[in-house]
mmCIF file of C-alpha atoms and ligand atoms in Angstrom:
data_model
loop_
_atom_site.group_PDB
_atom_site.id
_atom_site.type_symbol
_atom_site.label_atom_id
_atom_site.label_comp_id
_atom_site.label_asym_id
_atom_site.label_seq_id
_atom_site.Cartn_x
_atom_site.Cartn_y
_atom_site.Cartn_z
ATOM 1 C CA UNK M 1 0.000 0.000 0.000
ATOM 2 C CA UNK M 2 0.859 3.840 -0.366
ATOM 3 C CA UNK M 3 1.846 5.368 2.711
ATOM 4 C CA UNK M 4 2.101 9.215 2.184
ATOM 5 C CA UNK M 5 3.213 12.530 4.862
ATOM 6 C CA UNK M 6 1.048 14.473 3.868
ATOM 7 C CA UNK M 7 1.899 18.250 4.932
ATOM 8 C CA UNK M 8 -0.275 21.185 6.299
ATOM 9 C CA UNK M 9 -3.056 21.867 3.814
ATOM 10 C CA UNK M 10 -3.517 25.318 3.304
ATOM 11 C CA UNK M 11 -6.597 25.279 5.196
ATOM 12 C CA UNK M 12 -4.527 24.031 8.539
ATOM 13 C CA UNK M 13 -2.266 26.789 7.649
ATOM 14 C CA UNK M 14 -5.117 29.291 7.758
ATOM 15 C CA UNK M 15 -6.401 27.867 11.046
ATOM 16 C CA UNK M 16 -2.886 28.209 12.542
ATOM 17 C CA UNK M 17 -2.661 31.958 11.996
ATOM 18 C CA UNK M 18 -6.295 32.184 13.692
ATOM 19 C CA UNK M 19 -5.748 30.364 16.438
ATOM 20 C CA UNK M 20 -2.333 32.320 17.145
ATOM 21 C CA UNK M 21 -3.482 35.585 17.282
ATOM 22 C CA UNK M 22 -6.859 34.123 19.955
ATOM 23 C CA UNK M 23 -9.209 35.966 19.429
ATOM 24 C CA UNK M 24 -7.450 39.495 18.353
ATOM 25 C CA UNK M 25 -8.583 40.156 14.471
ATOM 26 C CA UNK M 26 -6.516 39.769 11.679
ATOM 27 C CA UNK M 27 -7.313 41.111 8.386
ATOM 28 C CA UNK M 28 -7.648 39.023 4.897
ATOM 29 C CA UNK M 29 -5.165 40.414 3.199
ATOM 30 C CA UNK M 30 -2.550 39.677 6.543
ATOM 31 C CA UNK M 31 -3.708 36.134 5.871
ATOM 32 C CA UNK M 32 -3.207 36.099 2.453
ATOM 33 C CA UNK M 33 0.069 37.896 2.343
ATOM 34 C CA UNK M 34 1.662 34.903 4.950
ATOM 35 C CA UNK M 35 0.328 32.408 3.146
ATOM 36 C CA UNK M 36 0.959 33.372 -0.079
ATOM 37 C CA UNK M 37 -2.811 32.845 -1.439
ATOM 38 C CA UNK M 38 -5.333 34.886 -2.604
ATOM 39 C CA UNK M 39 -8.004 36.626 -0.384
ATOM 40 C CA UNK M 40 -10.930 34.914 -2.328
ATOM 41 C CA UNK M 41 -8.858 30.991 -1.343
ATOM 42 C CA UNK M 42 -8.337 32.869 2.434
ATOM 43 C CA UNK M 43 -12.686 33.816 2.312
ATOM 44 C CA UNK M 44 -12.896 30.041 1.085
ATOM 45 C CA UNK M 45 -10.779 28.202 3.930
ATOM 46 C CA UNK M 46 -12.458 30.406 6.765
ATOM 47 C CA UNK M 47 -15.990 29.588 5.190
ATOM 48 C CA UNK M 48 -14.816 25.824 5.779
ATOM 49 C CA UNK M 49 -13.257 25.894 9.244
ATOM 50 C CA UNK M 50 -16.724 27.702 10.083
ATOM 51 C CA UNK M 51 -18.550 24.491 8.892
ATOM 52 C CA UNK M 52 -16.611 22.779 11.063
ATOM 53 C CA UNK M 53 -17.494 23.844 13.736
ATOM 54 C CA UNK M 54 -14.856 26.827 14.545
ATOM 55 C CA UNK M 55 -16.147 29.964 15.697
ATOM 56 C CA UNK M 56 -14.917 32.483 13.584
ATOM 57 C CA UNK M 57 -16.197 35.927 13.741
ATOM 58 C CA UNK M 58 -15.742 38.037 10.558
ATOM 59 C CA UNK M 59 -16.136 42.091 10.674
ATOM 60 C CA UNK M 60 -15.644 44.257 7.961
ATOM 61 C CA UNK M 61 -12.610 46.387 7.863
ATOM 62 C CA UNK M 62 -11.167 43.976 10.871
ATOM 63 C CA UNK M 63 -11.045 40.495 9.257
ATOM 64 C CA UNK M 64 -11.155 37.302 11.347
ATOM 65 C CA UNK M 65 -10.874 36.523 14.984
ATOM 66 C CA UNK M 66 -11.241 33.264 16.186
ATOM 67 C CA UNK M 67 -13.753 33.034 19.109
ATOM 68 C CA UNK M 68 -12.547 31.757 22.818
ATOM 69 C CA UNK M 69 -14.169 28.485 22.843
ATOM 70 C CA UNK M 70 -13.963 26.156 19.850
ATOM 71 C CA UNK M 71 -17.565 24.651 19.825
ATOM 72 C CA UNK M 72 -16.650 21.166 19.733
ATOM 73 C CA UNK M 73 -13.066 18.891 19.986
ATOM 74 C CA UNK M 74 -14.053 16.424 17.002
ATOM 75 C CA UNK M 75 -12.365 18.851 14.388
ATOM 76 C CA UNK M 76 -9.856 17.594 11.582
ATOM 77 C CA UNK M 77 -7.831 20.644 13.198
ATOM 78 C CA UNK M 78 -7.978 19.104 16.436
ATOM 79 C CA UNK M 79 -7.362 15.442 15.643
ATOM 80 C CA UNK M 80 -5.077 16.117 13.345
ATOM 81 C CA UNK M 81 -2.971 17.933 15.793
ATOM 82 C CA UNK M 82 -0.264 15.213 17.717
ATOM 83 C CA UNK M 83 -1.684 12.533 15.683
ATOM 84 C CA UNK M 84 1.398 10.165 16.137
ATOM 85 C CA UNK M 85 0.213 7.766 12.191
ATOM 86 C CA UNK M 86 1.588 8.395 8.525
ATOM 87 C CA UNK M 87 -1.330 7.854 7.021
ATOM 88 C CA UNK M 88 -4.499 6.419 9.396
ATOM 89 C CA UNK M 89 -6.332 9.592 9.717
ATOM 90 C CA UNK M 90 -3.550 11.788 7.894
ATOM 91 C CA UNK M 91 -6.929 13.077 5.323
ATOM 92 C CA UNK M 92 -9.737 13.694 7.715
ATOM 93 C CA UNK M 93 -13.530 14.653 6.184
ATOM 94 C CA UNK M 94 -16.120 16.102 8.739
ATOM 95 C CA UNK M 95 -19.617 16.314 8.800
ATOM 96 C CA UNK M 96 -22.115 18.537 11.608
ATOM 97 C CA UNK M 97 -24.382 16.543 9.991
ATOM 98 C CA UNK M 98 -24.713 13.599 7.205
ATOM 99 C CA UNK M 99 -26.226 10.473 6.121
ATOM 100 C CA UNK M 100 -23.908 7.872 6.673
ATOM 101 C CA UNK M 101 -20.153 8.059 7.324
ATOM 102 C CA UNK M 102 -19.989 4.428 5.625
ATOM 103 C CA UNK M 103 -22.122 5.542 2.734
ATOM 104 C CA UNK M 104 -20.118 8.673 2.059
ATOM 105 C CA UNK M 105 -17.082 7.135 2.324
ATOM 106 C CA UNK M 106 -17.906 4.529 -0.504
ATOM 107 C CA UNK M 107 -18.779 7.592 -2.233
ATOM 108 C CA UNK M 108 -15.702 9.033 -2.200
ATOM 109 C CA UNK M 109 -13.056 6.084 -1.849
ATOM 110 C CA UNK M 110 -11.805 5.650 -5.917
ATOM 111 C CA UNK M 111 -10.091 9.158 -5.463
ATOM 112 C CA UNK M 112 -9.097 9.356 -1.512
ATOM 113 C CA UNK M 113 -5.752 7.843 -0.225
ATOM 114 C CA UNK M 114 -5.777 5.040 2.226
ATOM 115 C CA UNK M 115 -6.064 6.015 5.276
ATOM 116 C CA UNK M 116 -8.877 8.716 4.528
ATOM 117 C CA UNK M 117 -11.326 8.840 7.744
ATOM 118 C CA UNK M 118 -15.167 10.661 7.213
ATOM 119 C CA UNK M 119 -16.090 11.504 10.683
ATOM 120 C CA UNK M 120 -19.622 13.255 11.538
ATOM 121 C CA UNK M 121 -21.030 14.606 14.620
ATOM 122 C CA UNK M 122 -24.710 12.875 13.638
ATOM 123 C CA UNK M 123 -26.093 10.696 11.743
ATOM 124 C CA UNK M 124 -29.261 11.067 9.960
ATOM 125 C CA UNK M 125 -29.150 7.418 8.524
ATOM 126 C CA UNK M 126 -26.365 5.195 10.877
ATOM 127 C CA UNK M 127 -26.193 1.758 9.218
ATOM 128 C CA UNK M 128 -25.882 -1.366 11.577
ATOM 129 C CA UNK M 129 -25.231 -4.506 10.417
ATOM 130 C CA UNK M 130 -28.114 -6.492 9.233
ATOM 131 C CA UNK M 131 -30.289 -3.989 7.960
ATOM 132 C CA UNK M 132 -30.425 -2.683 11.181
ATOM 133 C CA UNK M 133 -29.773 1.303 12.322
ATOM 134 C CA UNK M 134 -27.210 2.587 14.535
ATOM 135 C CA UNK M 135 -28.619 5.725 16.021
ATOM 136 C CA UNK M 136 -26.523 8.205 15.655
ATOM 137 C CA UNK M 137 -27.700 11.525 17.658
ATOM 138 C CA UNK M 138 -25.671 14.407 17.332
ATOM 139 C CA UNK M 139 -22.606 15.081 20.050
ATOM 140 C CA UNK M 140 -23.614 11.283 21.938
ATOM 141 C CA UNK M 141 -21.510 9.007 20.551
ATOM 142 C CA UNK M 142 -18.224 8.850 17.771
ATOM 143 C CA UNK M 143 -19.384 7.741 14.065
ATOM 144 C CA UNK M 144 -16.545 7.245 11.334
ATOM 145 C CA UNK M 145 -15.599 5.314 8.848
ATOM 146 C CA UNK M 146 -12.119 4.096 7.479
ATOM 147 C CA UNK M 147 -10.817 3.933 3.271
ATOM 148 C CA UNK M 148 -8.856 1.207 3.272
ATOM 149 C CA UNK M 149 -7.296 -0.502 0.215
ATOM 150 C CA UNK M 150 -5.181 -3.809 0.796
ATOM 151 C CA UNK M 151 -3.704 -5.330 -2.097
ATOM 152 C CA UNK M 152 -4.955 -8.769 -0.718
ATOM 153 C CA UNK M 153 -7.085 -11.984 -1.571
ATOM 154 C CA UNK M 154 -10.592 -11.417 -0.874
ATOM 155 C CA UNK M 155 -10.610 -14.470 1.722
ATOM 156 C CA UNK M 156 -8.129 -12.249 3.968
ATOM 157 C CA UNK M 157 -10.643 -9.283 4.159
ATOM 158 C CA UNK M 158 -12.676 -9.874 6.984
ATOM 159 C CA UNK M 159 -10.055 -10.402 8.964
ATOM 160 C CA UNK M 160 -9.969 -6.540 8.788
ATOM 161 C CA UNK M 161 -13.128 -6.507 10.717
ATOM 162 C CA UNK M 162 -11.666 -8.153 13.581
ATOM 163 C CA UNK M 163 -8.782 -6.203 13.366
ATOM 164 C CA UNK M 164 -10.805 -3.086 13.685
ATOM 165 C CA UNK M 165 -12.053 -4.972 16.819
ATOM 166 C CA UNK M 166 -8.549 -5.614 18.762
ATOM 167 C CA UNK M 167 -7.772 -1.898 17.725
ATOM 168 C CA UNK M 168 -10.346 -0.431 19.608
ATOM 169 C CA UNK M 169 -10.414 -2.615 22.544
ATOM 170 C CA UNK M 170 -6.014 -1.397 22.847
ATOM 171 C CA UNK M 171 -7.638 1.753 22.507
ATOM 172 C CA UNK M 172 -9.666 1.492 25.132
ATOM 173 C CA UNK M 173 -7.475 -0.168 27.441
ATOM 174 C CA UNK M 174 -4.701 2.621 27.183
ATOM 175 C CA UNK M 175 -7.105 4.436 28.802
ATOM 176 C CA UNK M 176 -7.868 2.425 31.423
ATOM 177 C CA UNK M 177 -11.181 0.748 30.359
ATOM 178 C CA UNK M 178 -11.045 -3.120 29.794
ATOM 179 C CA UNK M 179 -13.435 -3.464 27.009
ATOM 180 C CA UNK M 180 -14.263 -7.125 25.417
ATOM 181 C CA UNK M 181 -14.780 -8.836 21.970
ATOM 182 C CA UNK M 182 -17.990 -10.363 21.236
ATOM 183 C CA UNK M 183 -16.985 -12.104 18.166
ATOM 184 C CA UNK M 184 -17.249 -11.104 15.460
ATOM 185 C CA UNK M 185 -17.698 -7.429 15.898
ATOM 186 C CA UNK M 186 -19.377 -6.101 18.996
ATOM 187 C CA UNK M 187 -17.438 -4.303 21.712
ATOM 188 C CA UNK M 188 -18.768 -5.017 24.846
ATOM 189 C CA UNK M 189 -17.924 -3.301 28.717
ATOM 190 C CA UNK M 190 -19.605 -4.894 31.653
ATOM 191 C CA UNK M 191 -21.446 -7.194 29.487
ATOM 192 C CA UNK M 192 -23.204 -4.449 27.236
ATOM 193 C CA UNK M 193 -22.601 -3.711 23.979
ATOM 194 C CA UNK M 194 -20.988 0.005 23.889
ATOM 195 C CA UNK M 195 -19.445 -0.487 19.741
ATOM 196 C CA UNK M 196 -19.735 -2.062 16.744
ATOM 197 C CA UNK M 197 -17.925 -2.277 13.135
ATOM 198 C CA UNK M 198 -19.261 -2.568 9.798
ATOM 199 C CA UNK M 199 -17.190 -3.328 7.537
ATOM 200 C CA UNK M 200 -18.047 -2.884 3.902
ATOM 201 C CA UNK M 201 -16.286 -3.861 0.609
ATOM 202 C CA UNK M 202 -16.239 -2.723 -3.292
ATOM 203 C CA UNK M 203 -14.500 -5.993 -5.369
ATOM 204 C CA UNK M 204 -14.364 -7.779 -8.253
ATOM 205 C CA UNK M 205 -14.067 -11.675 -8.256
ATOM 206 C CA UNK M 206 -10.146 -11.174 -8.116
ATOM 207 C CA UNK M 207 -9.207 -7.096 -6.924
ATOM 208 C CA UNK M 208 -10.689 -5.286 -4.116
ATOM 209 C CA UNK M 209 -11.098 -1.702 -4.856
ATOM 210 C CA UNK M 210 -11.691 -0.275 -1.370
ATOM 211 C CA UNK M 211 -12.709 -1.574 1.654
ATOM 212 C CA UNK M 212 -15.120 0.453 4.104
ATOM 213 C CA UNK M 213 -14.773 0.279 7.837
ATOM 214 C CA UNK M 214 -17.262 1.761 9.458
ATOM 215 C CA UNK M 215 -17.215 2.003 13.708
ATOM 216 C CA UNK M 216 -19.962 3.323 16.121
ATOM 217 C CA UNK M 217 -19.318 4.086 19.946
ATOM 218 C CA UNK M 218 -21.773 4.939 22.336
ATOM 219 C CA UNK M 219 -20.096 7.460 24.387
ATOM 220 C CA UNK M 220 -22.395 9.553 26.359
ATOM 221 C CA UNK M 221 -25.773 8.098 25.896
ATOM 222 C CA UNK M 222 -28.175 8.209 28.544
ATOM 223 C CA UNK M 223 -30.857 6.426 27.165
ATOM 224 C CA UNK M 224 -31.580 3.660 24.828
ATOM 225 C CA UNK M 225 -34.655 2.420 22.907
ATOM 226 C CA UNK M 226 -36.552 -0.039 24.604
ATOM 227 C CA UNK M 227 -35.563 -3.153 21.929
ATOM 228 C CA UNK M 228 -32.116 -2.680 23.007
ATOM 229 C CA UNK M 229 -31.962 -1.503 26.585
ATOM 230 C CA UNK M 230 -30.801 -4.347 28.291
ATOM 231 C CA UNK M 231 -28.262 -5.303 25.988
ATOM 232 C CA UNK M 232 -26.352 -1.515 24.757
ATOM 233 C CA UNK M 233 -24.476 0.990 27.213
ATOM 234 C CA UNK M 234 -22.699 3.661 26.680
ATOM 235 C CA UNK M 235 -18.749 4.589 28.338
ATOM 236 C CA UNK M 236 -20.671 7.393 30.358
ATOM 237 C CA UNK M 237 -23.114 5.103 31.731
ATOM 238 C CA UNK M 238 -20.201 2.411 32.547
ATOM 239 C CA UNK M 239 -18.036 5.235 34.742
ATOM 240 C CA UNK M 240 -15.964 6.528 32.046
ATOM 241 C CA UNK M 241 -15.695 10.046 30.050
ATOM 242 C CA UNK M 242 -14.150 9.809 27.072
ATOM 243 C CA UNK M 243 -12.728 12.453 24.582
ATOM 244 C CA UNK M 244 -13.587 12.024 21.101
ATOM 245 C CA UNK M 245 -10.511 13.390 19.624
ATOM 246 C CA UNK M 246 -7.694 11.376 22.805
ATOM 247 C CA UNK M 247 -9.989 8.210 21.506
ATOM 248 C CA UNK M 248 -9.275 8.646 18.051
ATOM 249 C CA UNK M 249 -5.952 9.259 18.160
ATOM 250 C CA UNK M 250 -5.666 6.373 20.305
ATOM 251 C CA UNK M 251 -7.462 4.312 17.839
ATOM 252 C CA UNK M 252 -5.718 5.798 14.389
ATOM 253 C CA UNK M 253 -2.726 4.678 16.280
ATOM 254 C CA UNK M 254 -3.414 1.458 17.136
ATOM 255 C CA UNK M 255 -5.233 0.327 13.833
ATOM 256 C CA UNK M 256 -2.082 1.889 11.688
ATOM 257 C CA UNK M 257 0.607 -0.310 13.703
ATOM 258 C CA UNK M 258 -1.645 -3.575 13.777
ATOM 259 C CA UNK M 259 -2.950 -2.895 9.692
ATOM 260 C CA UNK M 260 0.545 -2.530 8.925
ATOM 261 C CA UNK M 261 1.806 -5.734 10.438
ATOM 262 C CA UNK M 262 -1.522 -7.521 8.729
ATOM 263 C CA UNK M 263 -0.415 -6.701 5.168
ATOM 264 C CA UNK M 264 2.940 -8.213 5.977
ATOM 265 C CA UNK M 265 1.302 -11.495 7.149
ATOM 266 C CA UNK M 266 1.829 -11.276 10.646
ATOM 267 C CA UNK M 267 -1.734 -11.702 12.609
ATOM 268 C CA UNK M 268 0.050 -12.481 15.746
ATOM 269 C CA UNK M 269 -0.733 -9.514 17.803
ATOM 270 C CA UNK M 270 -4.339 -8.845 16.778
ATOM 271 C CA UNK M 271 -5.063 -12.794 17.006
ATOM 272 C CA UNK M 272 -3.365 -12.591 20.944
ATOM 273 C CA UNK M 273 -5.849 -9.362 21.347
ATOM 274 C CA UNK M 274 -8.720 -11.175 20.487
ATOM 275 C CA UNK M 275 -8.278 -14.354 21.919
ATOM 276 C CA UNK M 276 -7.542 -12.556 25.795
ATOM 277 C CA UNK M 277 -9.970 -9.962 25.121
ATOM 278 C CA UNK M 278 -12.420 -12.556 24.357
ATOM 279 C CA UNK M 279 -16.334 -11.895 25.542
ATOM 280 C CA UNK M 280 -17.733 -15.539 23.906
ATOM 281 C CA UNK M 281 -14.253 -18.044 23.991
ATOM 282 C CA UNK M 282 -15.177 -21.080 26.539
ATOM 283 C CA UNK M 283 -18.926 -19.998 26.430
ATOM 284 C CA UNK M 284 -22.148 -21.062 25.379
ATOM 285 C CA UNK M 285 -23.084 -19.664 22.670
ATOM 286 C CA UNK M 286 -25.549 -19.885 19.660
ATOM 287 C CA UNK M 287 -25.252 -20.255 15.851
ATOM 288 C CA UNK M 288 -27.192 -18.609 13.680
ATOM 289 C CA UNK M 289 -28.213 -20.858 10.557
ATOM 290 C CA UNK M 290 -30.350 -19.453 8.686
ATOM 291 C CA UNK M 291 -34.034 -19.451 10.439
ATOM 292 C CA UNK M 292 -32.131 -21.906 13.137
ATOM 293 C CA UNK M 293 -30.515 -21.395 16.279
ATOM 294 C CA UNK M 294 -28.108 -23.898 17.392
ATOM 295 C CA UNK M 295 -26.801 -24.106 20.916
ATOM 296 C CA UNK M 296 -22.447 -24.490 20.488
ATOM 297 C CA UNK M 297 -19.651 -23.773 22.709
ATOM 298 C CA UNK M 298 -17.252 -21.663 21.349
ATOM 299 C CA UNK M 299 -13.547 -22.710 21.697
ATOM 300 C CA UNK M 300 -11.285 -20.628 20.123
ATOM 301 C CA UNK M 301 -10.321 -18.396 17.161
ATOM 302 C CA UNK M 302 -8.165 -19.665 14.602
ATOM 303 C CA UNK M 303 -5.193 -17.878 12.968
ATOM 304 C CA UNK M 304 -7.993 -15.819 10.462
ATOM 305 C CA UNK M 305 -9.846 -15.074 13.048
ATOM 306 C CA UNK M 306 -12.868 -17.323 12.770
ATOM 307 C CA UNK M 307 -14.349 -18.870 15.716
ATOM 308 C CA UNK M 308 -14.229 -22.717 16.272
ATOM 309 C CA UNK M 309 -17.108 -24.006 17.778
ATOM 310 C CA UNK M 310 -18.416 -27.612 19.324
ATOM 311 C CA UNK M 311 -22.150 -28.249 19.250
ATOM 312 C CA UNK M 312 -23.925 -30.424 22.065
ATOM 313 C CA UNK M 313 -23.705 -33.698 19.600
ATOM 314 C CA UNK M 314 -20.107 -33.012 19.599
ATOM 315 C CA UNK M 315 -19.639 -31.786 16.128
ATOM 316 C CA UNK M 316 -16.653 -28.969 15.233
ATOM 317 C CA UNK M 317 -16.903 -26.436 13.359
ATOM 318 C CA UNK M 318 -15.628 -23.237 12.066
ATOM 319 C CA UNK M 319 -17.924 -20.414 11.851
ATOM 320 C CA UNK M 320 -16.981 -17.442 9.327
ATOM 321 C CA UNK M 321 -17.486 -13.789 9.127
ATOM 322 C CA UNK M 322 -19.368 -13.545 6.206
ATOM 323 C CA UNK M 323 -19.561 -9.927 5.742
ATOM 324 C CA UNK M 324 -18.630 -8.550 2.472
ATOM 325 C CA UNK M 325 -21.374 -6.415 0.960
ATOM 326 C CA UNK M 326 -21.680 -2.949 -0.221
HETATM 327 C C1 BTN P 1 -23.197 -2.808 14.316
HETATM 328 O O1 BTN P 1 -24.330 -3.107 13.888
HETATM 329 O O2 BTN P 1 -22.790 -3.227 15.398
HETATM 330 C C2 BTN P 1 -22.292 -1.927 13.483
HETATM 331 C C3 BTN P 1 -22.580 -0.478 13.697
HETATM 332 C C4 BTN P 1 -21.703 0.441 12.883
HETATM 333 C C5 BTN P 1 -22.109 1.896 13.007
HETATM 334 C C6 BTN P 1 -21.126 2.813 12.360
HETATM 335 S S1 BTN P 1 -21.363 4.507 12.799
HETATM 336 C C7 BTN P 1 -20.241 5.022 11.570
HETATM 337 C C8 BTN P 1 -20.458 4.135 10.369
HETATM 338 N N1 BTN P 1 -21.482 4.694 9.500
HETATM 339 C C9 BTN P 1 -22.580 3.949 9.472
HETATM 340 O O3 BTN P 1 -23.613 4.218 8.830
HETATM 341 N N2 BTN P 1 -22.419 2.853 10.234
HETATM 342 C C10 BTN P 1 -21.096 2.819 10.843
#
């Protein structure tokens, strides 16, 4: 894969100046002299940072001041600033407001670099797994999805899923909270689901384009619909308050070293996560058959992170992912 630095964009560079001179005004053409850009591209980057969520005042004859407080810490300014990856979260998008980080993404994955991230502060449309809908209410939880684009075999590509999973669980642990793996996707704390990944792929029979990873986290939700009540929770609920941009960079972190290790064959280290941070190994679990439910106990997970299972007549088996759709 291509692993580019990318530099300040221009826009960064505009944001800099602002957030230098707090809150004192400084005029257009200041900007545009420094940066060596004209004042129309200067009007342009402000109008942008303003849509995401800075508070920049403009006055007429003054210029721009950027306001005290910035209105919320989920910025690609603010992540973007000591994010320790090359390219995991290097080329940030951000929404207020959007459909679906997952759908957008696949929108927009042909022409972004790996390691693109589409973040949004809500949700109009979240996209479970299943069919189902992951609610996605504005400032409660994290939503964002992941470009990535392995030059692999399609059989390796859900491993990427599980992946995702042992990333954010060493997330979570560096900051103190000993999250679980339900296999194959659900992140669970004190036996309540508080994440999950979708993971979403564009192939032909042979080539994957892109693939789309897609995470939810319930951060600060204080209520949940009834049908899932007993079984979500959120960090807040669970004790913990958690920063949407130290989480992140956490996570960007995490997934870049264990993604990189993955394309050179070596599972080791995500295979260890999962099997310790295990929420279903040595349990009783059930397997979903079509319109059946059989009663297994899961054993283990093998070396492509599949889960071996032994049903109460004593049969093995190996139970797959089986999520590849777009
Ligand atoms: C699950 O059902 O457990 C998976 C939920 C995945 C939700 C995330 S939120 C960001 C991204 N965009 C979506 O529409 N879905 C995923």
């Amino acid at each position: 894969s291509n692993i580019d630095i990318k530099s300040k964009s221009t826009k960064e560079r505009v944001m800099d100046i602002l957030s230098n001179s707090q809150e004192k005004y400084i005029s257009g053409e200041d900007i545009s002299e420094k940066l060596g850009i004209s004042r129309a591209s200067v009007w342009k980057h402000i109008n942008n940072l303003k849509k995401e969520g800075f508070d920049i005042e403009s006055r007429s004859g003054m210029g721009y001041a950027l306001k005290g407080k910035i209105s919320n810490n989920l910025t690609p300014y603010e992540i973007k600033k000591n994010l320790n990856t090359e390219f995991i979260g290097q080329n940030i998008e951000y929404f207020e407001t959007i459909d679906s980080t997952n759908m957008y993404a696949g929108k927009i994955a042909n022409k972004s670099p790996e390691g693109t991230v589409v973040i949004a502060n809500e949700q109009t449309k979240g996209k479970g797994r299943t069919g189902r809908r992951w609610i996605s209410k504005e400032e409660e939880g994290l939503y964002f999805s992941l470009i990535l684009k392995p030059e692999i075999a399609i059989v390796k590509a859900s491993f990427l899923t599980q992946l995702a999973g042992a990333a954010l669980v060493s997330a979570f642990e560096n900051m103190g909270i000993d999250a679980k793996i339900k296999w194959p996707n659900d992140i669970i704390l004190n036996g309540k689901k508080i994440a999950g990944v979708l993971t979403e792929m564009s192939a032909e029979i042979d080539r994957i384009f892109y693939i789309v990873i897609g995470i939810g986290i319930n951060l600060y939700n204080e209520n949940f619909d009834d049908e899932i009540k007993e079984k979500a929770s959120s960090l807040l609920k669970e004790g913990y308050k958690v920063s949407r941009k130290d989480f992140l960079q956490e996570f960007f972190k995490e997934f870049e070293a264990m993604y990189r290790e993955f394309l050179c064959d070596n599972r080791n280290e995500v295979l260890d996560i999962l099997r310790k941070k295990s929420a279903v190994i040595g349990k009783e679990i059930y397997v979903i058959d079509g319109k059946k439910r059989k009663k297994a106990k899961a054993l283990n997970i093998d070396s492509y992170g599949n889960l071996e299972v032994r049903f109460e007549d004593g049969e093995e088996k190996t139970v797959f992912t089986g999520e590849i759709s777009i």
